[in-house]
CSV table of C-alpha atoms in Angstrom, one decimal:
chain,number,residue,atom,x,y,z
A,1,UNK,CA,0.0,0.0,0.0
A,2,UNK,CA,1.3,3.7,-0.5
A,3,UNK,CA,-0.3,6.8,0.0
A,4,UNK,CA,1.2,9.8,-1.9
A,5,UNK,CA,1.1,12.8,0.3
A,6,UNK,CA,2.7,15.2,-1.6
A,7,UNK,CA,5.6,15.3,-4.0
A,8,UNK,CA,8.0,15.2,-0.9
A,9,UNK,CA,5.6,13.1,1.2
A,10,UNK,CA,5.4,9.5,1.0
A,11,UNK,CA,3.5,6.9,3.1
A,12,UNK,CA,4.0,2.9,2.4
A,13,UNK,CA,4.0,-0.6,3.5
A,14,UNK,CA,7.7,-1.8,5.0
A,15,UNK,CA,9.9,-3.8,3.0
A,16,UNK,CA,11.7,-5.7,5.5
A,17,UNK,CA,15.4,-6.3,4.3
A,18,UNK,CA,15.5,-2.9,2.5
A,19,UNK,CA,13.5,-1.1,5.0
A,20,UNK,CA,15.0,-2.6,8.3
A,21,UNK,CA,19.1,-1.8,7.9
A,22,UNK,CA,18.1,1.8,7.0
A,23,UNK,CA,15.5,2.5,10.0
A,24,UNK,CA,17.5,0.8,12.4
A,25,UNK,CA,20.3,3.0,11.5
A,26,UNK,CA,18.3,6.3,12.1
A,27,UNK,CA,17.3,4.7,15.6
A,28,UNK,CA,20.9,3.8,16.5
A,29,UNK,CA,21.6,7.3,15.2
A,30,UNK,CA,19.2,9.1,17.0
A,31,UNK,CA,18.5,6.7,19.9
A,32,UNK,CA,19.2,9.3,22.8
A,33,UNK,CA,15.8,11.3,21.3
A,34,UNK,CA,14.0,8.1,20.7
A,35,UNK,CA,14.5,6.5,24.0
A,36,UNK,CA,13.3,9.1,25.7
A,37,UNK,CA,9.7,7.9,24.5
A,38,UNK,CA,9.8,4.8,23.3
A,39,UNK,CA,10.7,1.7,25.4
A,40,UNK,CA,12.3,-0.6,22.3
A,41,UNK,CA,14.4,2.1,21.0
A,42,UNK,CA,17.6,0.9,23.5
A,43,UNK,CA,17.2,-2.9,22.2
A,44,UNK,CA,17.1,-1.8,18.4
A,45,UNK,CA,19.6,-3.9,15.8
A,46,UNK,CA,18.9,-4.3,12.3
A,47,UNK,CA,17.7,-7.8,13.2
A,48,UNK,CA,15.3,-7.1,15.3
A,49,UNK,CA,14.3,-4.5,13.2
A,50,UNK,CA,13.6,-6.5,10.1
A,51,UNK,CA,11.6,-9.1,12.2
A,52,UNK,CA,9.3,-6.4,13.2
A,53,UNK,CA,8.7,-5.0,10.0
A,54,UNK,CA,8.3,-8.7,8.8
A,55,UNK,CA,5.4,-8.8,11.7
A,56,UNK,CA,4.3,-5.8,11.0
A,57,UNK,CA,3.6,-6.9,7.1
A,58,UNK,CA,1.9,-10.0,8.4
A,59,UNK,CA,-0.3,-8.0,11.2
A,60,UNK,CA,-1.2,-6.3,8.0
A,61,UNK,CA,-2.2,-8.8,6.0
A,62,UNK,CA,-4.8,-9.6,8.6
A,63,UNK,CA,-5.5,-6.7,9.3
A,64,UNK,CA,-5.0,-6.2,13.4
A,65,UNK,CA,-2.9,-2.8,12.3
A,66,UNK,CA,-1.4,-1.1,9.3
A,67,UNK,CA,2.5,0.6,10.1
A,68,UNK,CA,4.1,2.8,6.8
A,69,UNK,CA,6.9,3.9,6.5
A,70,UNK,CA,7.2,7.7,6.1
A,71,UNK,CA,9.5,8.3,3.0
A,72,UNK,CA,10.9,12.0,3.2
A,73,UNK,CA,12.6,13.0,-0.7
A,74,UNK,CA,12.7,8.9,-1.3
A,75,UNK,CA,14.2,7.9,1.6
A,76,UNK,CA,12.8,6.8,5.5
A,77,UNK,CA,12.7,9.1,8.0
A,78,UNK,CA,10.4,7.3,10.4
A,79,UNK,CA,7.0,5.4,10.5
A,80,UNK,CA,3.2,6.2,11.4
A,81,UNK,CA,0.0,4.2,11.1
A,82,UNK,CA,-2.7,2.7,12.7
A,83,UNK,CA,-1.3,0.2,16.0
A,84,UNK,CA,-4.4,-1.3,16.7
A,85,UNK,CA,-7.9,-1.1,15.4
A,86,UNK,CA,-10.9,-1.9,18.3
A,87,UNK,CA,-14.7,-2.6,17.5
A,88,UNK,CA,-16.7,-1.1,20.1
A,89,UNK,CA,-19.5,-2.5,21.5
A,90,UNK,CA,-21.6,-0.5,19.7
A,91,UNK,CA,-20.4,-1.5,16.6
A,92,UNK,CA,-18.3,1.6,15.9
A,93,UNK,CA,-14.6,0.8,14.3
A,94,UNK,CA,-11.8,2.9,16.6
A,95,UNK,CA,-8.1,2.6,15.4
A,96,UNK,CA,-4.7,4.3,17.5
A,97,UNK,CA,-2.1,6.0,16.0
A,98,UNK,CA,1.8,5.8,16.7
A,99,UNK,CA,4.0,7.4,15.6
A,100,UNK,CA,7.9,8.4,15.4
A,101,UNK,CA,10.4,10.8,13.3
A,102,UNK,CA,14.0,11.0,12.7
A,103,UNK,CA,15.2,14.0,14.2
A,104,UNK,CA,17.0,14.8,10.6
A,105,UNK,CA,12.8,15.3,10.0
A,106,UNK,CA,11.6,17.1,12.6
A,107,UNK,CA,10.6,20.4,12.3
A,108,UNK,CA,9.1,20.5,8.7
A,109,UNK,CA,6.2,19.5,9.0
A,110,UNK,CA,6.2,15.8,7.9
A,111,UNK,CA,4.7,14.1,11.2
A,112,UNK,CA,1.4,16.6,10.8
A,113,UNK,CA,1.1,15.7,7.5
A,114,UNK,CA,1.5,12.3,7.7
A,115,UNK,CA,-0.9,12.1,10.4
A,116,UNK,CA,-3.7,13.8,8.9
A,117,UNK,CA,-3.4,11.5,5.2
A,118,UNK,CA,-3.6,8.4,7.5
A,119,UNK,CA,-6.8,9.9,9.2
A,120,UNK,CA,-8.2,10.5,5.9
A,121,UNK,CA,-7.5,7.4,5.0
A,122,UNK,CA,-8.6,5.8,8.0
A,123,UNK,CA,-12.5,7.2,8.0
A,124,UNK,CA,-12.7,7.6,3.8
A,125,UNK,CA,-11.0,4.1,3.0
A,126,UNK,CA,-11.5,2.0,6.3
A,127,UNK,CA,-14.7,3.5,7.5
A,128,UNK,CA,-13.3,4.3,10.8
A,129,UNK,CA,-15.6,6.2,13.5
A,130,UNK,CA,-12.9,7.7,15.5
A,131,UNK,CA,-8.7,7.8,16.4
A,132,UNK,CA,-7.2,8.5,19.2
A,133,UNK,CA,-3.6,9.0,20.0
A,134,UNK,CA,-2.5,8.2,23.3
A,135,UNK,CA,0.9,10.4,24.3
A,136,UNK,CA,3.2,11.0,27.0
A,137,UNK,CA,1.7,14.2,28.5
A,138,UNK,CA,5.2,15.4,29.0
A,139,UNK,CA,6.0,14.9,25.2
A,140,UNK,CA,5.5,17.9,23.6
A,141,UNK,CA,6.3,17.4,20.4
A,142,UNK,CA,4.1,14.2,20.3
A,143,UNK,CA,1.3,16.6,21.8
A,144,UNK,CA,2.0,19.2,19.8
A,145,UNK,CA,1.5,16.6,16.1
A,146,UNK,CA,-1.7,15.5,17.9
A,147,UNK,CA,-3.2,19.0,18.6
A,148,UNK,CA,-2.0,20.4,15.2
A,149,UNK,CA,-3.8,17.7,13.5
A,150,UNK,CA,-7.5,18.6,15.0
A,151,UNK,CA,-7.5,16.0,17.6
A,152,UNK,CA,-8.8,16.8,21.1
A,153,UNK,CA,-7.6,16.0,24.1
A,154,UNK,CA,-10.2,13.8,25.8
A,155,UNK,CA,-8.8,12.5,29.5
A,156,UNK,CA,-5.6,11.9,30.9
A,157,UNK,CA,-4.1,8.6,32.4
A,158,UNK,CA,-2.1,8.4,35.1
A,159,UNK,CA,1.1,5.8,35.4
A,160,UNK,CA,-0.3,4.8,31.3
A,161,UNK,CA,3.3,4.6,29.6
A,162,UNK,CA,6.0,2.8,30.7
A,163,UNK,CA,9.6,3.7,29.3
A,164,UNK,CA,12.5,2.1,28.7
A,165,UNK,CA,13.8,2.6,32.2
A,166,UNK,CA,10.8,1.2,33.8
A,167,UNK,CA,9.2,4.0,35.3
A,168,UNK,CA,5.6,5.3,34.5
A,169,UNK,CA,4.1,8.4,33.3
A,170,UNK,CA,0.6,9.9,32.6
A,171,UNK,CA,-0.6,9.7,29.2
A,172,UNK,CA,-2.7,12.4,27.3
A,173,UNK,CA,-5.6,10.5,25.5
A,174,UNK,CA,-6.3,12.6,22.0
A,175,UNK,CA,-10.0,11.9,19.8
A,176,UNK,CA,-10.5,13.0,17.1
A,177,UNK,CA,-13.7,11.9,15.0
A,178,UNK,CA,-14.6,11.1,11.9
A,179,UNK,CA,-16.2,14.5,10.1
A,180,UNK,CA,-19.8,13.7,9.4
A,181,UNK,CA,-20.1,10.9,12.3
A,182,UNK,CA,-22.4,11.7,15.2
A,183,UNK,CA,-20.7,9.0,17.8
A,184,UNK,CA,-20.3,10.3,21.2
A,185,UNK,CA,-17.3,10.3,23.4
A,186,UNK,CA,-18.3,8.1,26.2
A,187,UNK,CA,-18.7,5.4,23.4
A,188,UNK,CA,-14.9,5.8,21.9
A,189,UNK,CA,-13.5,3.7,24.4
């Protein structure tokens, strides 16, 4: 799958042995960012990488999440997409986004961007009745893509997020809802 966001802008399914050398080198690169956020970052190789874009392909496939890979001017700077999708009771489809960017990346606008084609995509193509982000409340720049992109903040959880050194922190919940849908927020979760 790729969506074209722009002539700079791409978003696509991982290819695993090309993909998984040049992401893992970006982490290793920019792991002292990365880990402040993201517990795998410290246990990153190129190994481990390409099996988790190989599980990622296959998780796919049956559709319990879609992951891109967020191709700046042709080349990887990062990933987005969808990590879980949820049916609600009700019968309304929910999906979460994650997210992260190579600090080469940040600053341009690419994350906000990326985030708002996979929204589109999500309620146009997958029928989706709302996303929600779930962030580190002291991770601005996380809060910051979330806010940008016309989610709202909804609740915050405390101890939600555990990080790569074991401790706990709150975690910002953001909604946002699909455009025409009517579905109301006690029945996202």
């Amino acid at each position: 799958m790729e969506l074209i966001v722009n002539d700079e802008l791409t978003l696509r399914t991982p290819k695993p042995e090309t993909d998984g050398p040049r992401l893992a080198a970006i982490i290793a690169k920019d792991r002292e960012t990365l880990q402040q956020w993201l517990p795998w970052v410290p246990t990153n190789t190129t190994a481990s990488e390409i099996s988790f874009l190989q599980e990622l392909v296959t998780q796919a496939q049956q559709h319990r999440s879609l992951q891109l890979i967020i191709l700046w001017h042709d080349e990887p700077v990062g990933m987005v997409g969808f990590n879980r999708y949820d049916q609600l009771d009700s019968g309304q489809q929910n999906a979460e986004i994650g997210y992260w960017l190579a600090n080469q990346a940040v600053g341009h606008g690419i994350m906000h961007q990326a985030v708002l084609a996979l929204c589109q995509y999500g309620f146009s193509d997958l029928q989706l009745d709302a996303i929600t982000i779930v962030v580190a409340v002291l991770n601005q720049r996380s809060n910051h893509v979330a806010q940008r992109a016309g989610f709202q903040l909804d609740h915050v959880v405390p101890n939600q997020i555990t990080l790569y050194d074991g401790s706990q922190v709150d975690a910002n919940y953001w909604l946002k809802f699909k455009p025409d849908g009517q579905l109301a927020q006690s029945q996202a979760y």
